PDB file of C-alpha atoms and ligand atoms in Angstrom:
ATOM      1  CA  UNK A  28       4.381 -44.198 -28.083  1.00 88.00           C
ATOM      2  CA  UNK A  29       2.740 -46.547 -25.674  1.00 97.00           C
ATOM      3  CA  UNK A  30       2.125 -49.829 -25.305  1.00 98.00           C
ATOM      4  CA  UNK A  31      -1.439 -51.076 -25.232  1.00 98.00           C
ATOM      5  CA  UNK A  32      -2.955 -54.642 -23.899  1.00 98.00           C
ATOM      6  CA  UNK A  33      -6.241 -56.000 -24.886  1.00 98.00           C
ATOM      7  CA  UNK A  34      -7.967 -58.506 -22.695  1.00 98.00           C
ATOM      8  CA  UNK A  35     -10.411 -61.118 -25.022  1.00 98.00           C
ATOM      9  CA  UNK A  36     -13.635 -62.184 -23.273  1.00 97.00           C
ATOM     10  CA  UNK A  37     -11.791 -65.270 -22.678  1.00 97.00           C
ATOM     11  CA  UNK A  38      -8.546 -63.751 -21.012  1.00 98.00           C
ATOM     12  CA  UNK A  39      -6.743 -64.016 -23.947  1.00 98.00           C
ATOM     13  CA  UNK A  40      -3.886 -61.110 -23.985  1.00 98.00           C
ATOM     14  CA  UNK A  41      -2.385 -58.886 -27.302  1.00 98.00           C
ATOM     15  CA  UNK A  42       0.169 -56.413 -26.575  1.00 98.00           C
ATOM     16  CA  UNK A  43       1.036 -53.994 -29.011  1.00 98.00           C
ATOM     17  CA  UNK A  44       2.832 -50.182 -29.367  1.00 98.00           C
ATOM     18  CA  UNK A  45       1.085 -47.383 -30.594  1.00 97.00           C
ATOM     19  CA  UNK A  46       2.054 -45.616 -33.416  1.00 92.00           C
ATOM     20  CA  UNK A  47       2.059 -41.964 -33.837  1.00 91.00           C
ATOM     21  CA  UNK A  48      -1.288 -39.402 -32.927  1.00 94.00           C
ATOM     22  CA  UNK A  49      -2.858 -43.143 -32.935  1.00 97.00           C
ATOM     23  CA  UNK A  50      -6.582 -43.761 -30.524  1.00 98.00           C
ATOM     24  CA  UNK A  51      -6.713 -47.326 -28.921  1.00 98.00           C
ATOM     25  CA  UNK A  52      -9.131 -48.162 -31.455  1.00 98.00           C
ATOM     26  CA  UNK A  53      -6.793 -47.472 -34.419  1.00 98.00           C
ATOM     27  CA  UNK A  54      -3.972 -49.826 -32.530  1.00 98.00           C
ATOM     28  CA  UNK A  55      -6.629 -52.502 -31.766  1.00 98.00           C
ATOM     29  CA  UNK A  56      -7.623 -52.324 -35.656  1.00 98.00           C
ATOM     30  CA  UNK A  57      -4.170 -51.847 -37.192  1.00 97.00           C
ATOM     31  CA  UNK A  58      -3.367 -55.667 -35.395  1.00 98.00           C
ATOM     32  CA  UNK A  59      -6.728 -57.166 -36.425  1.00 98.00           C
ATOM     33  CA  UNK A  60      -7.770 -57.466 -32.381  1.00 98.00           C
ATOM     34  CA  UNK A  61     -11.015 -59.338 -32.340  1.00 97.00           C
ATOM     35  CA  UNK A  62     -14.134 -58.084 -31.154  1.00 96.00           C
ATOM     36  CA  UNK A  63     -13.145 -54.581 -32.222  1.00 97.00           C
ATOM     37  CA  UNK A  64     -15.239 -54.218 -35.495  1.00 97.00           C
ATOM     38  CA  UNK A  65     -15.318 -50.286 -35.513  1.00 97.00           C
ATOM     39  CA  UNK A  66     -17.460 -50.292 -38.095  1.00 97.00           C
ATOM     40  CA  UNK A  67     -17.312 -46.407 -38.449  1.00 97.00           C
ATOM     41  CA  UNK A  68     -13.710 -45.906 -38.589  1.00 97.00           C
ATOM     42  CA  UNK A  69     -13.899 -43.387 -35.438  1.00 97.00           C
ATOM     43  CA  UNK A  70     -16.631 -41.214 -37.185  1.00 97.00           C
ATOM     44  CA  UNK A  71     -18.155 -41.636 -33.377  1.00 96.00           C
ATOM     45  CA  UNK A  72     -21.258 -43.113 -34.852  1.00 96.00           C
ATOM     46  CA  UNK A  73     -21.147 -46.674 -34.312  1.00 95.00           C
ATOM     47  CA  UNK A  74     -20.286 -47.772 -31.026  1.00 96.00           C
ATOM     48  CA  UNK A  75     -18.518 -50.618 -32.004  1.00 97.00           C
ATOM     49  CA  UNK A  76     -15.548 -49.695 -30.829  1.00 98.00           C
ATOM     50  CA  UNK A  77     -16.318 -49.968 -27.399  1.00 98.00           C
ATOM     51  CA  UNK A  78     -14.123 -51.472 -24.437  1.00 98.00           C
ATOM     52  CA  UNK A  79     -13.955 -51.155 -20.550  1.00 98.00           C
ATOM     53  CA  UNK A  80     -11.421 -49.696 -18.873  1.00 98.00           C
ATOM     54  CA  UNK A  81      -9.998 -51.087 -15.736  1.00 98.00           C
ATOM     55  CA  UNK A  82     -10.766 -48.937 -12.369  1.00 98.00           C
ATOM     56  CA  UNK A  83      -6.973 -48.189 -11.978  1.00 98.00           C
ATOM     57  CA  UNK A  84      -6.919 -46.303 -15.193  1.00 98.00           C
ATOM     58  CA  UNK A  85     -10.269 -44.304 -15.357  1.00 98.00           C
ATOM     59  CA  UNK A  86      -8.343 -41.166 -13.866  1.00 97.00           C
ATOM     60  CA  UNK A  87      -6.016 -41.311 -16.432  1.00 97.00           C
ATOM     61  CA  UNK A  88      -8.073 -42.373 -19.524  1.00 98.00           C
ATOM     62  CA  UNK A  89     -10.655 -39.863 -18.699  1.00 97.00           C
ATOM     63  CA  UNK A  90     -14.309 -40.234 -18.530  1.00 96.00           C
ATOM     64  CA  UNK A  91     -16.938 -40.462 -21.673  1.00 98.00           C
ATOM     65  CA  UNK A  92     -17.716 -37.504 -23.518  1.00 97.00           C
ATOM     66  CA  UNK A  93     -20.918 -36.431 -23.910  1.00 96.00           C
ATOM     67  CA  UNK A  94     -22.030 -37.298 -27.161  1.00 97.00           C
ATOM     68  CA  UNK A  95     -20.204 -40.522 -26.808  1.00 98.00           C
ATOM     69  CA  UNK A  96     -21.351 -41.136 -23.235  1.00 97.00           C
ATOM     70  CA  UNK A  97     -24.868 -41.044 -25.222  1.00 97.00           C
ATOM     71  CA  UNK A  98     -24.008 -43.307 -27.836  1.00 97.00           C
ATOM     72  CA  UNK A  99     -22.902 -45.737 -25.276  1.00 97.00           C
ATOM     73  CA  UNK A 100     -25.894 -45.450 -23.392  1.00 97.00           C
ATOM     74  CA  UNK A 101     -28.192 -45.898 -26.777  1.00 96.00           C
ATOM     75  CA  UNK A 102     -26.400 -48.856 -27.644  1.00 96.00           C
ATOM     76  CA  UNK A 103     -26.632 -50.307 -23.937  1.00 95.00           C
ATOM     77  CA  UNK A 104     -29.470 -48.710 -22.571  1.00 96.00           C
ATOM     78  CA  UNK A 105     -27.175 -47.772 -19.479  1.00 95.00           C
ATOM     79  CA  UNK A 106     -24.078 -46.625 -19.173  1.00 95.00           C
ATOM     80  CA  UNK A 107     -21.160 -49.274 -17.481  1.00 96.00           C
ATOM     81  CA  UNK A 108     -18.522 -47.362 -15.283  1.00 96.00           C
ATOM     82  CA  UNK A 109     -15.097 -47.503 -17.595  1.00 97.00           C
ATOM     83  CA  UNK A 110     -17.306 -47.796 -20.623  1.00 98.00           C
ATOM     84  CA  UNK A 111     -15.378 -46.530 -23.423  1.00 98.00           C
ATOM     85  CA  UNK A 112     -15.497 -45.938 -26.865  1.00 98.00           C
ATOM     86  CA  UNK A 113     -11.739 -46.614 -27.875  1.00 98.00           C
ATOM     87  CA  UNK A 114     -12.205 -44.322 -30.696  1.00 98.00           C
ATOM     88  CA  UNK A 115     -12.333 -41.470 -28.381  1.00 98.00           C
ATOM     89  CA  UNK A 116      -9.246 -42.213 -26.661  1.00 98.00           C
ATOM     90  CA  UNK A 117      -6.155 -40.830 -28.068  1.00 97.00           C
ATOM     91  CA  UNK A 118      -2.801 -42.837 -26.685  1.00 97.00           C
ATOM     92  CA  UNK A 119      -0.194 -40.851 -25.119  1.00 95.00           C
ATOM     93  CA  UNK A 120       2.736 -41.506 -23.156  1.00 95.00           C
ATOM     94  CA  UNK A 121       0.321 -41.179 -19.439  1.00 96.00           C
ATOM     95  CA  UNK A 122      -1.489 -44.088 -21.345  1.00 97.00           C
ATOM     96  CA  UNK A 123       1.945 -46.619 -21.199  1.00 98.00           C
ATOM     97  CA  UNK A 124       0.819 -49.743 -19.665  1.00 98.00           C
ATOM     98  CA  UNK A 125      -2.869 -49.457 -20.304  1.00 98.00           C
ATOM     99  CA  UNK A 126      -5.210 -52.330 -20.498  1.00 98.00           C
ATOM    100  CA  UNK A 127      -8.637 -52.299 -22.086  1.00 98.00           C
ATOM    101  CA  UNK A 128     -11.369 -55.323 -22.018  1.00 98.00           C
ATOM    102  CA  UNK A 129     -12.799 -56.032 -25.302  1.00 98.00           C
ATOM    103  CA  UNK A 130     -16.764 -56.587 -24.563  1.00 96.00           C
ATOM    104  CA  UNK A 131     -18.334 -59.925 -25.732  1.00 92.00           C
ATOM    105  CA  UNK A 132     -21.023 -58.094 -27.781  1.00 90.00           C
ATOM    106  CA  UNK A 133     -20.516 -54.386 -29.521  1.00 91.00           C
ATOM    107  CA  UNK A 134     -23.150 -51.675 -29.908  1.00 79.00           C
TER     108      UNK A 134
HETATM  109  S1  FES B 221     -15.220 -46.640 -34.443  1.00 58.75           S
HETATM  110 FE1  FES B 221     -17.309 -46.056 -34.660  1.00 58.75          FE
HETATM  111  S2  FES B 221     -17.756 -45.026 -32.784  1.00 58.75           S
HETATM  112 FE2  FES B 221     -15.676 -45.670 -32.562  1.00 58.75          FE
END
C-alpha cells in the first residue's frame, strides 16, 4: 500500500491509499479524482490518463515506455519531461508519498 496525492490544476490536493496490485490511475478513478477520465480503462489506448510527475520522483516512477511514450507524444505532439500515463504506473511501497499533477486538458 501507498499513499498517493493528486494536485488539481488549481492546487487543489486528494490524498488517498492504494489498494492492492492497484496503478495510480485505478486509485485516481476508484475516488472519482477529476480530470482523470481514463476513458480506456488502462487498455493503453487513450491517453487520458495522463499526469506529470514531479522531478523528485522521476527516478523512482520510472520513465515512459515506449509505446506509451508514443501515445503521449501523438496526443501532445511532444513529449513533456515527467509525462505519464498513470495507467502505466503500478503503486508500490518505493511509490509512498508520491504526488502526481493532473493536466488541465487530457489526450
Ligand atoms: S486509461 Fe487509457 S491509456 Fe491509460
Amino acid at each position: 500500500m501507498a499513499r498517493i496525492t493528486f494536485v488539481q490544476p488549481d492546487g487543489n490536493r486528494q490524498v488517498f491509499d492504494s489498494g492492492e496490485d492497484e496503478t495510480v490511475m485505478l486509485v485516481g478513478v476508484r475516488h472519482n479524482v477529476a480530470h482523470l477520465p481514463a476513458d480506456c480503462g488502462g487498455q493503453l489506448a487513450c491517453a487520458s490518463c495522463m499526469v506529470d510527475v514531479p522531478e523528485a520522483w522521476r527516478d523512482r516512477v520510472g520513465p515512459p515506455g515506449l509505446d506509451e511514450g508514443d501515445m503521449i507524444e501523438d496526443a501532445l505532439g511532444s513529449r513533456p519531461p515527467g509525462r505519464r500515463l498513470s495507467c502505466q504506473i503500478a503503486v508500490s511501497e518505493a511509490l509512498d508519498g508520491l504526488e502526481v499533477l493532473l493536466p488541465e486538458r487530457q489526450g
